[in-house]
Coordinates of N, CA and C in Angstrom, one line a residue:
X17 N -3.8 -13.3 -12.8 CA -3.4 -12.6 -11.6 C -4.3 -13.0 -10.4
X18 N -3.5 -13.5 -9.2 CA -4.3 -14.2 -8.3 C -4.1 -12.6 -7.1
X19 N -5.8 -12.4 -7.0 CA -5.8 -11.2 -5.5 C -6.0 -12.0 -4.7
X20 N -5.3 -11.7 -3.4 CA -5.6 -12.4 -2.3 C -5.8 -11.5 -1.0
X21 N -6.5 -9.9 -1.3 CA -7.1 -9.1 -0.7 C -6.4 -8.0 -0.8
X22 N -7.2 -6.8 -0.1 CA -6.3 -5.6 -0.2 C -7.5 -4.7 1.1
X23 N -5.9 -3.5 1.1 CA -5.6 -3.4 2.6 C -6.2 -1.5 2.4
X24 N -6.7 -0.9 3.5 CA -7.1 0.7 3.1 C -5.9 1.3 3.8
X25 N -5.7 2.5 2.9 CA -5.0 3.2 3.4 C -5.2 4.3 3.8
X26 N -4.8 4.6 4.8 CA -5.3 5.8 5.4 C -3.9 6.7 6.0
X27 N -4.3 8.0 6.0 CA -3.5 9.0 6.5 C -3.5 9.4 7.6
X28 N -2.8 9.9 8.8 CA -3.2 10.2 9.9 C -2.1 11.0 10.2
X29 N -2.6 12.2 10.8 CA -1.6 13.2 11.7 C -0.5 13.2 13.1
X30 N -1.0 11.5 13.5 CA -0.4 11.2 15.1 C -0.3 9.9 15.0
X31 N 0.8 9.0 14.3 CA 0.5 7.5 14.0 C 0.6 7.0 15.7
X32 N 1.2 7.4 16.5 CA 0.9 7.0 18.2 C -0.2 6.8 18.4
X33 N -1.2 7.8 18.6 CA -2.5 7.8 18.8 C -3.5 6.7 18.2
X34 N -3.3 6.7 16.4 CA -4.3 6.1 15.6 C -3.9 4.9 15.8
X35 N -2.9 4.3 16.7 CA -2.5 2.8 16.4 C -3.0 1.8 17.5
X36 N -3.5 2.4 18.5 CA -4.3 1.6 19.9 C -5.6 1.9 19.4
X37 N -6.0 2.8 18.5 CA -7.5 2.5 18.3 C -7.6 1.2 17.1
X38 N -6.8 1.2 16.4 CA -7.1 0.6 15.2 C -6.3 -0.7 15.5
X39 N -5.7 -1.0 16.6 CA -4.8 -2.3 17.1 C -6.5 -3.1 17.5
X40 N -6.9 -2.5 19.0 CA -8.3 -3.1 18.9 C -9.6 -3.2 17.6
X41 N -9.8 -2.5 17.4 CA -10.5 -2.8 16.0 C -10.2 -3.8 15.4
X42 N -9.0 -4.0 15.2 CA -8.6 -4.9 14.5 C -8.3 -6.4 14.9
X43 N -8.0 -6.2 16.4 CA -7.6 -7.5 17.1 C -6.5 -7.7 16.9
X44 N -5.3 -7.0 16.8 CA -3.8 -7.2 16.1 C -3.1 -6.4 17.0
X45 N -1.7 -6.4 16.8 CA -0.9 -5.9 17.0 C -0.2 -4.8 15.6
X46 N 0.3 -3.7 15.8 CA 0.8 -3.4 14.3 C 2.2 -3.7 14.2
X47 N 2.4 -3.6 12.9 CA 4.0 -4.1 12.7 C 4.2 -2.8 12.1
X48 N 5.1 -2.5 12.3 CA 5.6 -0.8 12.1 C 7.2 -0.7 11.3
X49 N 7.1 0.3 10.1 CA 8.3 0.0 9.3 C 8.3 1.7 9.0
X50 N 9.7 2.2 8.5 CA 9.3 3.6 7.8 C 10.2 3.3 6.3
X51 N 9.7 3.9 6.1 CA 10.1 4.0 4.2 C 9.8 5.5 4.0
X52 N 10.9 6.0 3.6 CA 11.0 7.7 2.9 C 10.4 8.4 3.9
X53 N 10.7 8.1 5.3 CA 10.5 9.5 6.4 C 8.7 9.5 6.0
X54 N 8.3 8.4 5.6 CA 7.3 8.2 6.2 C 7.0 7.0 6.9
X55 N 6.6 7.4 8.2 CA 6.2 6.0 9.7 C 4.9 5.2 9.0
X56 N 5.0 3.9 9.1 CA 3.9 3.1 9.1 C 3.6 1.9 9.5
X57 N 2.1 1.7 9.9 CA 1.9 0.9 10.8 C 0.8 -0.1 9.7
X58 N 1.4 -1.5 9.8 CA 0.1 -2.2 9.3 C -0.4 -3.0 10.6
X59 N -1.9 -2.7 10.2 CA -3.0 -3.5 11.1 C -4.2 -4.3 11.0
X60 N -4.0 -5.6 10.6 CA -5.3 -6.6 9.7 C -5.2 -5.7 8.4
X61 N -6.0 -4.9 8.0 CA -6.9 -4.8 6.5 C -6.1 -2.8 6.7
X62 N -6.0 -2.7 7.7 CA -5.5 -1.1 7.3 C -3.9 -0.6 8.0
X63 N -3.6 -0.2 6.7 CA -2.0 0.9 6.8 C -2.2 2.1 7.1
X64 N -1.8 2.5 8.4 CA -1.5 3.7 8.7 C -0.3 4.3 8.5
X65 N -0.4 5.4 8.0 CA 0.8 6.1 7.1 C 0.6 8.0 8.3
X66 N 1.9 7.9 8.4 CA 2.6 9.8 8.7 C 3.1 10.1 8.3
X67 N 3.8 11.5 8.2 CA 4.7 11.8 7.6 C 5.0 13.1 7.5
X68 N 5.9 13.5 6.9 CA 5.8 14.7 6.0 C 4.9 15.0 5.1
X69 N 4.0 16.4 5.3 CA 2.8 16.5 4.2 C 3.6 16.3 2.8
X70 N 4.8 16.8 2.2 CA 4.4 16.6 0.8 C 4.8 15.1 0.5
X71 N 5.0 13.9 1.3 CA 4.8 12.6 1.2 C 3.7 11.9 1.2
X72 N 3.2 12.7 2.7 CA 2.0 12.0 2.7 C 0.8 12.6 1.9
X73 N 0.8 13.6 0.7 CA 0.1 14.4 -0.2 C 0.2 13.2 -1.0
X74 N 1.5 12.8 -1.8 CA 1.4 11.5 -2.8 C 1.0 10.3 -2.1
X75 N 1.5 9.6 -0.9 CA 0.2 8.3 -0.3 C -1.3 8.6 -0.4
X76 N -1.9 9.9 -0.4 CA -3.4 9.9 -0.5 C -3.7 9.9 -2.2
X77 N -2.8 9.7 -2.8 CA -3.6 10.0 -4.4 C -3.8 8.4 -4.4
X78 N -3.2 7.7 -3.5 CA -3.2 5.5 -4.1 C -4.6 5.4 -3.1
X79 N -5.2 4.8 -3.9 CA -6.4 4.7 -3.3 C -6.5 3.1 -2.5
X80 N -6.1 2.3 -2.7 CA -5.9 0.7 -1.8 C -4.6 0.7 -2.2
X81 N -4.1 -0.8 -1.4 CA -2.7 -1.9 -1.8 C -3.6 -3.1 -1.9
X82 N -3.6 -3.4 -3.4 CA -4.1 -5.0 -3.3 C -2.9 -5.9 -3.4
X83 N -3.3 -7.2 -2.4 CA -2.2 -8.1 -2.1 C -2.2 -8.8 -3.5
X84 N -1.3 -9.4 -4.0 CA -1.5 -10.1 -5.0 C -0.5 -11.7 -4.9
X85 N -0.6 -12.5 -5.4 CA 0.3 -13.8 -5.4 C 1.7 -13.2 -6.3
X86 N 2.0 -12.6 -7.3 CA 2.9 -12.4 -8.0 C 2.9 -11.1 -8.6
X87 N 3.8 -9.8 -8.0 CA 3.8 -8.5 -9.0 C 4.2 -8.7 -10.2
X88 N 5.1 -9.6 -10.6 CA 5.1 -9.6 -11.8 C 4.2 -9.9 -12.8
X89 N 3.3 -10.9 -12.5 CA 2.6 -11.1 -13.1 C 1.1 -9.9 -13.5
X90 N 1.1 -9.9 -11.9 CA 0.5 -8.5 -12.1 C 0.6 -6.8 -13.0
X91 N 2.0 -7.0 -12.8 CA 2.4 -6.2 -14.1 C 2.4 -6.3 -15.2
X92 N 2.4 -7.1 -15.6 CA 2.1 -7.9 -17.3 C 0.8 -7.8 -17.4
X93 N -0.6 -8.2 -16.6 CA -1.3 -8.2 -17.0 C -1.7 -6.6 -17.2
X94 N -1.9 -6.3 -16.2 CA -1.9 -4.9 -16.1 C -1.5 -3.8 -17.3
X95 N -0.5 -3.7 -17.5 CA 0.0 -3.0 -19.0 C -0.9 -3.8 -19.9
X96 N -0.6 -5.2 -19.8 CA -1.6 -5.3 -21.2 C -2.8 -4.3 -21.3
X97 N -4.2 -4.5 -20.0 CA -4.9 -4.1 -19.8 C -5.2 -2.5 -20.0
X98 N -3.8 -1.9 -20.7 CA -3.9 -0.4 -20.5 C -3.8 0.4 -19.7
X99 N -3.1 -0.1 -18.1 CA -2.8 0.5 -16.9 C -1.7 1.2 -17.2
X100 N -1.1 2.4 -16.5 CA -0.4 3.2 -17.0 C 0.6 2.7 -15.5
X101 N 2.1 2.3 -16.1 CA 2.8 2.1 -14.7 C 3.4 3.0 -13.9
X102 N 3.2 3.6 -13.2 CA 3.8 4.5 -12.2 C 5.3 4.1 -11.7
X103 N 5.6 2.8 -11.0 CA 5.8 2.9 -10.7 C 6.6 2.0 -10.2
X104 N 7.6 0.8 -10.2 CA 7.8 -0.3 -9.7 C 7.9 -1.6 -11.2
X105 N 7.5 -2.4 -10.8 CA 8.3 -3.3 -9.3 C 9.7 -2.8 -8.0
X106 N 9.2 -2.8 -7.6 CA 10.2 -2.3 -6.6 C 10.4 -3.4 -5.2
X107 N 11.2 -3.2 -4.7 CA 11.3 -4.0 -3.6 C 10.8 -3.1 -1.8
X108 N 10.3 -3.9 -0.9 CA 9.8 -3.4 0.0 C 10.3 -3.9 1.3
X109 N 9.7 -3.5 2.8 CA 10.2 -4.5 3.5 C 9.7 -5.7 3.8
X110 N 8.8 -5.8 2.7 CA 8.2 -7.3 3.1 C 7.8 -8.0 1.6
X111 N 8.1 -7.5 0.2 CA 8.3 -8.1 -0.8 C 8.8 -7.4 -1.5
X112 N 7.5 -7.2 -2.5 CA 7.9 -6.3 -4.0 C 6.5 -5.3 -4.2
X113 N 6.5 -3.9 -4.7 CA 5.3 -3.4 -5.0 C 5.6 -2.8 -6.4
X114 N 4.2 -2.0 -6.8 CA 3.8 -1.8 -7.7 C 3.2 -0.7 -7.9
X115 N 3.3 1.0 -8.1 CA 2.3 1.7 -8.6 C 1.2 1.5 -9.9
X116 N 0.3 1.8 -10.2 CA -0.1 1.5 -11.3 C -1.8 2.3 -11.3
X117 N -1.8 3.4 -12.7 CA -2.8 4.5 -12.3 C -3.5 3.5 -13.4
X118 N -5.1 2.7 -12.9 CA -5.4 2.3 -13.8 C -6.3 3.3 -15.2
X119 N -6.9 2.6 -16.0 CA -7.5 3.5 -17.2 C -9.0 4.4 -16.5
X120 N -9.3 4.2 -15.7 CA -10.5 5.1 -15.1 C -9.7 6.5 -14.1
X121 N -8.2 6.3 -14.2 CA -7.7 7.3 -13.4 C -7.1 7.0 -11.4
X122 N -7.6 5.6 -11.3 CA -7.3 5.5 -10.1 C -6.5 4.7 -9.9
X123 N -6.0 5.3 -9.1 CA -4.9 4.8 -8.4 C -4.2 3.5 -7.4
X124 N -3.8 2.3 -7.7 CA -3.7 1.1 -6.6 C -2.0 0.9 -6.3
X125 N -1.6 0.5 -5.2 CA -0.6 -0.1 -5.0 C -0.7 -1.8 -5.0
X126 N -0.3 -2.4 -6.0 CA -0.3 -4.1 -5.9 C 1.1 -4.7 -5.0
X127 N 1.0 -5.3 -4.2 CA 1.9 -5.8 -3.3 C 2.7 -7.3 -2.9
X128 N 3.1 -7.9 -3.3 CA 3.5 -9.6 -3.1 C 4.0 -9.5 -1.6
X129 N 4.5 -10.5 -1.4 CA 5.0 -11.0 -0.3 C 6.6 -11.8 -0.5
X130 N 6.8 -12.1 -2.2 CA 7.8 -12.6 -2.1 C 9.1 -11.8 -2.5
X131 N 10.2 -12.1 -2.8 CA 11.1 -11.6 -3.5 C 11.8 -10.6 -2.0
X132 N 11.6 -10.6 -0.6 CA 11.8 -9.7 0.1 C 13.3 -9.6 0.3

């Protein structure tokens, strides 16, 4: 399984507000999607997420999104490895994702880019 980085997620109360601080920080512009009536904004290395608290209650248990070259593959290995799947393959607006609580208990979303 090839990582090719991964992104922090963070929660915020006002995604308007948190998006001109973290646009400079970052040097970017955000690209902004919602999924399940929750608003999100990606920007370089961090996703900003709103929402409704009992949504945004389950976005804070996933601790990163690591990018990966292929969820499938990532899911294969992963189960081998003893990761318990949450959740996916699924499709997104920009590929395919992946819950997956690994064996220490924590939490990652794995993410591709293809299959959109």
């Amino acid at each position: 399984m090839e990582i090719l980085g991964a992104t922090l997620r963070i929660c915020v109360d006002d995604l308007e507000t948190a998006v001109p601080f973290y646009e400079r920080l970052a040097g970017g512009t955000a690209l902004r999607f919602e999924r399940g009536g929750v608003k999100v904004a990606a920007i370089g290395s961090f996703l900003l997420m709103s929402g409704p608290e009992a949504e945004v209650e389950v976005l804070r248990k996933v601790t990163a999104t690591i990018a990966v070259k292929d969820v499938e593959e990532a899911h294969r290995l992963l189960a081998d490895l003893g990761a318990r799947i949450i959740a996916g393959p699924v499709p997104t607006p920009v590929g395919r994702n992946l819950l997956v609580m690994h064996p220490d208990g924590t939490v990652f979303e794995y993410a591709d880019q293809s299959g959109a």
